[in-house]
């Protein structure tokens, strides 16, 4: 098998005296969609934020493309092809859709290609094309989620970290967004997906990790997790 694009080894992190991660180990291989599922407060978001060095790893190793990145500044990671779409979207509300997209390519200077990539965002999310001159803050929740994903893609990531893309959205919009996540993956971007909607996440991903109070308690093929009675009872509402 190829080398992992991302590997976490015994990662510990937290917020002051709160130990949110107590030894997380996981691997993501190139081309995969891997999901982390778990209950509220289990440590899913903290795992993504620690990978991006927004929360500091107190112990353990985070290796991306063979390089230890524990100490790499978060702002530098997109330039290395590692991008996060944080929970709650965090688009720039006073900038237009197009300006938000342009900012996703902040470190690039290939202007012609950037313009082509913006057009590609509009192919991927036609609604963003229609709203290109509208301020981000005036978009619906689903449109803001699409903009947040499209903006991350402007960095041409090799690995995209998605935090709860379904949060607060209507089922139809969620389905659209997950269809696009699969398309992005088919076109070559590896994806690490954090989701509370375990059913949807496991239908989308190839493999999954279950996190409980800061520890990985189970890892398996997504299909096996979907049919695992314990998972069905704990996370799929059965
Ligand atoms: P959710 O889906 O509810 O966001 P999660 O699995 O993503 O859950 P985290 O947000 O990673 O969970 O939270 C892990 C633990 O860290 C929880 O106990 C949470 O209360 C705590 N925590 C998260 N953010 C902070 C913070 N900024 N300050 C203090 N504690 C925090």
PDB file of N, CA and C in Angstrom, residues 9-14 21-24 50 56-60:
ATOM      1  N   UNK A   9      -0.160  10.027  15.280  1.00  0.00           N
ATOM      2  CA  UNK A   9       0.339   8.991  16.182  1.00  0.00           C
ATOM      3  C   UNK A   9       0.234   9.484  17.612  1.00  0.00           C
ATOM      4  N   UNK A  10      -0.671   8.912  18.354  1.00  0.00           N
ATOM      5  CA  UNK A  10      -0.788   9.180  19.794  1.00  0.00           C
ATOM      6  C   UNK A  10      -0.881  10.679  20.100  1.00  0.00           C
ATOM      7  N   UNK A  11      -1.794  11.352  19.400  1.00  0.00           N
ATOM      8  CA  UNK A  11      -1.903  12.809  19.556  1.00  0.00           C
ATOM      9  C   UNK A  11      -2.772  13.157  20.773  1.00  0.00           C
ATOM     10  N   UNK A  12      -2.198  13.993  21.618  1.00  0.00           N
ATOM     11  CA  UNK A  12      -2.910  14.516  22.787  1.00  0.00           C
ATOM     12  C   UNK A  12      -3.061  16.020  22.630  1.00  0.00           C
ATOM     13  N   UNK A  13      -4.241  16.539  23.002  1.00  0.00           N
ATOM     14  CA  UNK A  13      -4.434  17.992  22.945  1.00  0.00           C
ATOM     15  C   UNK A  13      -5.618  18.356  23.819  1.00  0.00           C
ATOM     16  N   UNK A  14      -5.714  19.634  24.141  1.00  0.00           N
ATOM     17  CA  UNK A  14      -6.851  20.054  24.958  1.00  0.00           C
ATOM     18  C   UNK A  14      -6.906  21.553  25.117  1.00  0.00           C
ATOM     19  N   UNK A  21      -8.234  15.401  23.547  1.00  0.00           N
ATOM     20  CA  UNK A  21      -7.688  14.255  22.804  1.00  0.00           C
ATOM     21  C   UNK A  21      -6.703  13.517  23.697  1.00  0.00           C
ATOM     22  N   UNK A  22      -6.914  12.207  23.833  1.00  0.00           N
ATOM     23  CA  UNK A  22      -6.094  11.435  24.776  1.00  0.00           C
ATOM     24  C   UNK A  22      -5.369  10.309  24.072  1.00  0.00           C
ATOM     25  N   UNK A  23      -4.766  10.628  22.937  1.00  0.00           N
ATOM     26  CA  UNK A  23      -3.996   9.605  22.222  1.00  0.00           C
ATOM     27  C   UNK A  23      -4.708   9.168  20.953  1.00  0.00           C
ATOM     28  N   UNK A  24      -4.878  10.101  20.024  1.00  0.00           N
ATOM     29  CA  UNK A  24      -5.548   9.779  18.748  1.00  0.00           C
ATOM     30  C   UNK A  24      -4.495   9.303  17.738  1.00  0.00           C
ATOM     31  N   UNK A  50      -6.420  20.309  15.656  1.00  0.00           N
ATOM     32  CA  UNK A  50      -5.052  19.972  16.072  1.00  0.00           C
ATOM     33  C   UNK A  50      -4.192  19.649  14.844  1.00  0.00           C
ATOM     34  N   UNK A  56      -2.933  23.271  19.782  1.00  0.00           N
ATOM     35  CA  UNK A  56      -1.580  22.680  19.786  1.00  0.00           C
ATOM     36  C   UNK A  56      -1.589  21.228  20.258  1.00  0.00           C
ATOM     37  N   UNK A  57      -0.861  20.377  19.546  1.00  0.00           N
ATOM     38  CA  UNK A  57      -0.680  19.011  20.023  1.00  0.00           C
ATOM     39  C   UNK A  57       0.304  19.053  21.186  1.00  0.00           C
ATOM     40  N   UNK A  58      -0.121  18.524  22.349  1.00  0.00           N
ATOM     41  CA  UNK A  58       0.767  18.536  23.518  1.00  0.00           C
ATOM     42  C   UNK A  58       1.728  17.358  23.466  1.00  0.00           C
ATOM     43  N   UNK A  59       1.323  16.348  22.729  1.00  0.00           N
ATOM     44  CA  UNK A  59       2.132  15.123  22.642  1.00  0.00           C
ATOM     45  C   UNK A  59       1.753  14.430  21.345  1.00  0.00           C
ATOM     46  N   UNK A  60       2.657  13.642  20.785  1.00  0.00           N
ATOM     47  CA  UNK A  60       2.332  12.858  19.598  1.00  0.00           C
ATOM     48  C   UNK A  60       2.854  13.495  18.325  1.00  0.00           C
TER      49      UNK A  60
END
